[in-house]
Amino acid sequence: MKERAEILSQMNDRSREVFRRVVEGYLENGEPVGSRTLTRSLSEKVSAATIRNVMQDLEFLGLLDSPHVSAGRVPTHLGLRMFVDSLLEVRDLDDEDRVKLDATAGTNLGDVGGLLDQVGSALSGVTQGASLVLTPKHEAPLKHIEFVSLAQDRALVVIVFADGHVENRVFTPPPGQTPSSMREAANFVNALLEGRTLSDLRRVMASEIARRRQELDTLAADLIDAGIAVWDQPGHSTERLIVRGRANLLGDESAEEELDRIRSLFDDLERKRDIAEFLELTDEGEGVRIFIGSENKLFSLSGSSLVVSPYMNADRKIIGAVGVIGPTRLNYGRIVPIVDYTAQLVGRLLSGQSQR
């Protein structure tokens, strides 16, 4: 941040305008912007040679790059970051976009998964990008937990909540488990359940195992340890990451390198690799955040950007997030208010609040 501030201080009004025009032109059409194009749009009339000198200075500062010797300039990742942080003009949300997003409010109100699925589809349709919706954890008090053996190396933990919701999670148990050790582990856990959510249980379980380990068979203690890991595992299917609009990222791309990058992104999303990175965004506080290219480990191989915002419940607790993935030349000024509004809309819907 300090480095970007120092670079910005070295730019005069002319270089700032040239820089802004280059970035805006690139974001609009994805093509390098040349000096002759800029002579027609700058507020002051200067020669193409003068503009070329300014662009060379901006290239020296690391803000612009020239993909070919005779071509114009495109912004670097540092340049895009500088533009987003310092020069981006965020538009008001278009009425047409608002109507499309609000249309999700009247459906599936009793089904959180279905509601968020529709929100994801609407967000993808409005932005023409791929949308991500991280659904909230189920935080109702627990009623019962049971371990079930499926095979020598696979077991199922069945979690029953007080509100009737049931979750089944498959995991790899420690070797040597027996029916009796599974019963003992379940009895131990169930004795601690009263009034607790999964998050509450996870916090107390480790200390309870340490304090009462002598009461537990070693196999049962190992099984509970393994259960702790799977109960609150980031990126698990019970904490679904809904992805909609993958086809929008393909667009008219024909370059094999670009297609390979997009396939890599799809593979990451399917396997939910590094989704912990995405989950952590929901703990960073309110507001829209923008990650460009390699700034987010999940998307570093795809040359993509992520615009993401957390959403909250009625108690102002962050419980999930919504976001849009697209090429680094996203129309950030339009996407930011859309993501911001969608996050607020989801928060109101899940909190049972009326639309404003």
Coordinates of C-alpha atoms in Angstrom, one line a residue, residues 115-322:
L115 CA -32.8 -19.5 -2.5
L116 CA -29.0 -19.1 -2.7
D117 CA -28.9 -21.2 -5.8
Q118 CA -31.3 -18.8 -7.5
V119 CA -29.3 -15.8 -6.2
G120 CA -26.2 -17.3 -7.7
S121 CA -27.9 -17.8 -11.1
A122 CA -29.3 -14.3 -11.0
L123 CA -25.9 -12.8 -10.1
S124 CA -24.2 -14.7 -12.9
G125 CA -26.9 -13.6 -15.4
V126 CA -26.6 -9.9 -14.4
T127 CA -22.8 -9.8 -14.5
Q128 CA -22.1 -12.3 -17.3
G129 CA -19.4 -13.8 -15.1
A130 CA -19.3 -16.9 -13.0
S131 CA -20.9 -16.4 -9.5
L132 CA -19.9 -17.9 -6.2
V133 CA -22.2 -18.1 -3.3
L134 CA -20.9 -19.6 0.0
T135 CA -23.9 -20.9 1.9
P136 CA -23.9 -20.4 5.7
K137 CA -23.1 -23.1 8.2
H138 CA -26.0 -24.8 9.9
E139 CA -25.8 -23.4 13.4
A140 CA -28.8 -24.9 15.1
P141 CA -28.2 -26.7 18.4
L142 CA -27.3 -30.4 18.1
K143 CA -29.5 -33.3 19.2
H144 CA -27.6 -36.5 18.4
I145 CA -24.4 -37.7 16.7
E146 CA -23.7 -41.2 15.6
F147 CA -20.7 -43.0 13.9
V148 CA -21.4 -45.7 11.3
S149 CA -18.8 -47.9 9.8
L150 CA -19.0 -48.1 5.9
A151 CA -15.8 -50.0 5.2
Q152 CA -12.4 -50.6 6.7
D153 CA -11.2 -47.2 5.7
R154 CA -14.5 -45.3 5.5
A155 CA -17.0 -44.2 8.1
L156 CA -20.0 -41.9 8.3
V157 CA -20.8 -39.4 11.0
V158 CA -24.5 -38.7 11.2
I159 CA -25.3 -35.3 12.8
V160 CA -28.9 -34.6 13.8
F161 CA -29.8 -31.1 14.8
A162 CA -32.6 -30.0 17.2
D163 CA -34.5 -28.4 14.3
G164 CA -34.7 -31.8 12.5
H165 CA -31.9 -31.0 10.0
V166 CA -29.6 -34.0 9.3
E167 CA -26.1 -34.0 7.9
N168 CA -24.1 -37.1 6.8
R169 CA -20.3 -36.7 6.4
V170 CA -18.0 -39.4 5.2
F171 CA -14.4 -39.5 6.6
T172 CA -11.5 -41.8 7.0
P173 CA -11.4 -43.2 10.6
P174 CA -8.2 -44.1 12.4
P175 CA -7.3 -47.8 11.8
G176 CA -8.6 -50.6 14.1
Q177 CA -12.0 -49.1 14.9
T178 CA -14.6 -51.6 16.3
P179 CA -18.4 -51.3 16.8
S180 CA -17.8 -50.8 20.5
S181 CA -15.3 -48.0 20.1
M182 CA -17.7 -46.2 17.8
R183 CA -20.5 -46.6 20.3
E184 CA -18.2 -45.3 23.1
A185 CA -17.1 -42.3 21.0
A186 CA -20.7 -41.4 20.1
N187 CA -21.8 -41.7 23.8
F188 CA -19.0 -39.5 24.9
V189 CA -19.8 -36.8 22.3
N190 CA -23.6 -37.0 22.9
A191 CA -23.1 -36.4 26.6
L192 CA -21.6 -33.0 25.7
L193 CA -24.2 -31.9 23.1
E194 CA -26.9 -30.2 25.2
G195 CA -27.7 -26.8 23.8
R196 CA -24.5 -26.6 21.8
T197 CA -24.0 -25.9 18.1
L198 CA -21.3 -27.6 16.0
S199 CA -19.0 -24.6 16.5
D200 CA -19.5 -24.7 20.2
L201 CA -18.9 -28.4 20.4
R202 CA -15.7 -28.1 18.4
R203 CA -14.4 -25.5 20.9
V204 CA -15.0 -27.6 24.0
M205 CA -14.3 -31.1 22.5
A206 CA -10.5 -30.9 22.5
S207 CA -10.2 -29.8 26.1
E208 CA -12.8 -32.4 27.2
I209 CA -10.9 -35.2 25.5
A210 CA -7.6 -34.1 27.2
R211 CA -9.3 -33.8 30.6
R212 CA -11.2 -37.1 30.4
R213 CA -8.9 -39.2 28.2
Q214 CA -8.4 -41.8 30.9
E215 CA -12.2 -42.5 30.7
L216 CA -12.0 -43.2 27.0
D217 CA -10.7 -46.2 25.1
T218 CA -7.8 -45.1 22.9
L219 CA -9.6 -46.1 19.7
A220 CA -12.7 -44.0 20.7
A221 CA -10.5 -41.0 21.5
D222 CA -8.8 -41.3 18.1
L223 CA -12.1 -41.5 16.4
I224 CA -13.4 -38.4 18.1
D225 CA -10.2 -36.6 17.1
A226 CA -10.8 -37.5 13.5
G227 CA -14.5 -36.5 13.9
I228 CA -13.4 -33.0 15.1
A229 CA -11.4 -32.5 11.9
V230 CA -14.3 -33.4 9.6
W231 CA -17.1 -31.6 11.6
D232 CA -15.7 -28.2 10.9
Q233 CA -13.7 -28.9 7.7
P234 CA -13.6 -25.8 5.5
G235 CA -14.9 -26.4 2.0
H236 CA -16.9 -29.5 2.9
S237 CA -20.1 -30.1 0.9
T238 CA -22.2 -29.1 3.9
E239 CA -20.6 -25.6 3.5
R240 CA -21.5 -25.6 -0.1
L241 CA -19.8 -23.3 -2.6
I242 CA -22.4 -22.8 -5.3
V243 CA -20.9 -21.9 -8.7
R244 CA -23.1 -20.7 -11.5
G245 CA -22.3 -19.3 -15.0
R246 CA -19.1 -21.2 -15.8
A247 CA -19.9 -20.9 -19.5
N248 CA -19.7 -17.1 -19.2
L249 CA -15.9 -17.4 -18.6
L250 CA -15.4 -19.3 -21.8
G251 CA -17.0 -16.5 -24.0
D252 CA -15.3 -16.3 -27.3
E253 CA -11.9 -17.3 -26.0
S254 CA -10.0 -19.3 -28.7
A255 CA -6.4 -19.0 -27.5
E256 CA -5.4 -22.4 -26.1
E257 CA -3.5 -20.8 -23.3
E258 CA -6.6 -18.9 -22.1
L259 CA -8.7 -22.1 -22.4
D260 CA -6.2 -24.0 -20.3
R261 CA -6.3 -21.3 -17.6
I262 CA -10.1 -21.4 -17.4
R263 CA -10.1 -25.2 -17.3
S264 CA -7.6 -24.9 -14.4
L265 CA -10.0 -22.6 -12.6
F266 CA -12.9 -25.0 -13.1
D267 CA -10.8 -27.9 -11.8
D268 CA -10.0 -25.8 -8.7
L269 CA -13.6 -25.0 -8.1
E270 CA -14.7 -28.6 -8.6
R271 CA -12.2 -29.9 -6.1
K272 CA -12.7 -26.9 -3.9
R273 CA -8.9 -26.6 -3.6
D274 CA -7.9 -23.7 -1.3
I275 CA -11.5 -22.8 -0.6
A276 CA -10.2 -22.0 2.9
E277 CA -8.8 -18.9 1.3
F278 CA -12.3 -18.0 0.2
L279 CA -13.8 -18.8 3.5
E280 CA -11.4 -16.5 5.3
L281 CA -12.7 -13.6 3.3
T282 CA -16.0 -13.8 5.3
D283 CA -14.0 -13.0 8.5
E284 CA -12.4 -9.9 7.2
G285 CA -15.2 -7.5 7.9
E286 CA -17.9 -5.7 5.9
G287 CA -17.6 -4.4 2.4
V288 CA -16.6 -5.5 -1.1
R289 CA -13.1 -6.7 -1.7
I290 CA -11.4 -7.1 -5.0
F291 CA -8.6 -9.7 -5.7
I292 CA -6.8 -9.4 -9.0
G293 CA -5.0 -12.4 -10.5
S294 CA -2.3 -13.8 -8.3
E295 CA -3.5 -11.8 -5.2
N296 CA -5.8 -14.7 -4.5
K297 CA -4.1 -18.1 -4.4
L298 CA -7.3 -19.9 -5.6
F299 CA -7.3 -18.0 -8.9
S300 CA -3.6 -17.4 -9.5
L301 CA -3.4 -19.9 -12.3
S302 CA -6.4 -18.6 -14.2
G303 CA -5.6 -14.9 -14.7
S304 CA -9.0 -14.1 -13.2
S305 CA -10.2 -11.6 -10.7
L306 CA -12.6 -12.1 -7.8
V307 CA -15.0 -9.4 -6.5
V308 CA -16.5 -10.7 -3.2
S309 CA -18.6 -9.4 -0.2
P310 CA -19.7 -11.2 3.0
Y311 CA -23.3 -11.2 4.0
M312 CA -24.7 -11.2 7.6
N313 CA -27.6 -12.5 9.6
A314 CA -29.9 -10.5 11.8
D315 CA -27.3 -10.3 14.6
R316 CA -24.8 -8.7 12.2
K317 CA -22.7 -11.9 12.2
I318 CA -20.9 -12.8 9.0
I319 CA -22.3 -16.2 7.9
G320 CA -21.3 -16.4 4.2
A321 CA -20.2 -14.6 1.1
V322 CA -21.2 -13.9 -2.5

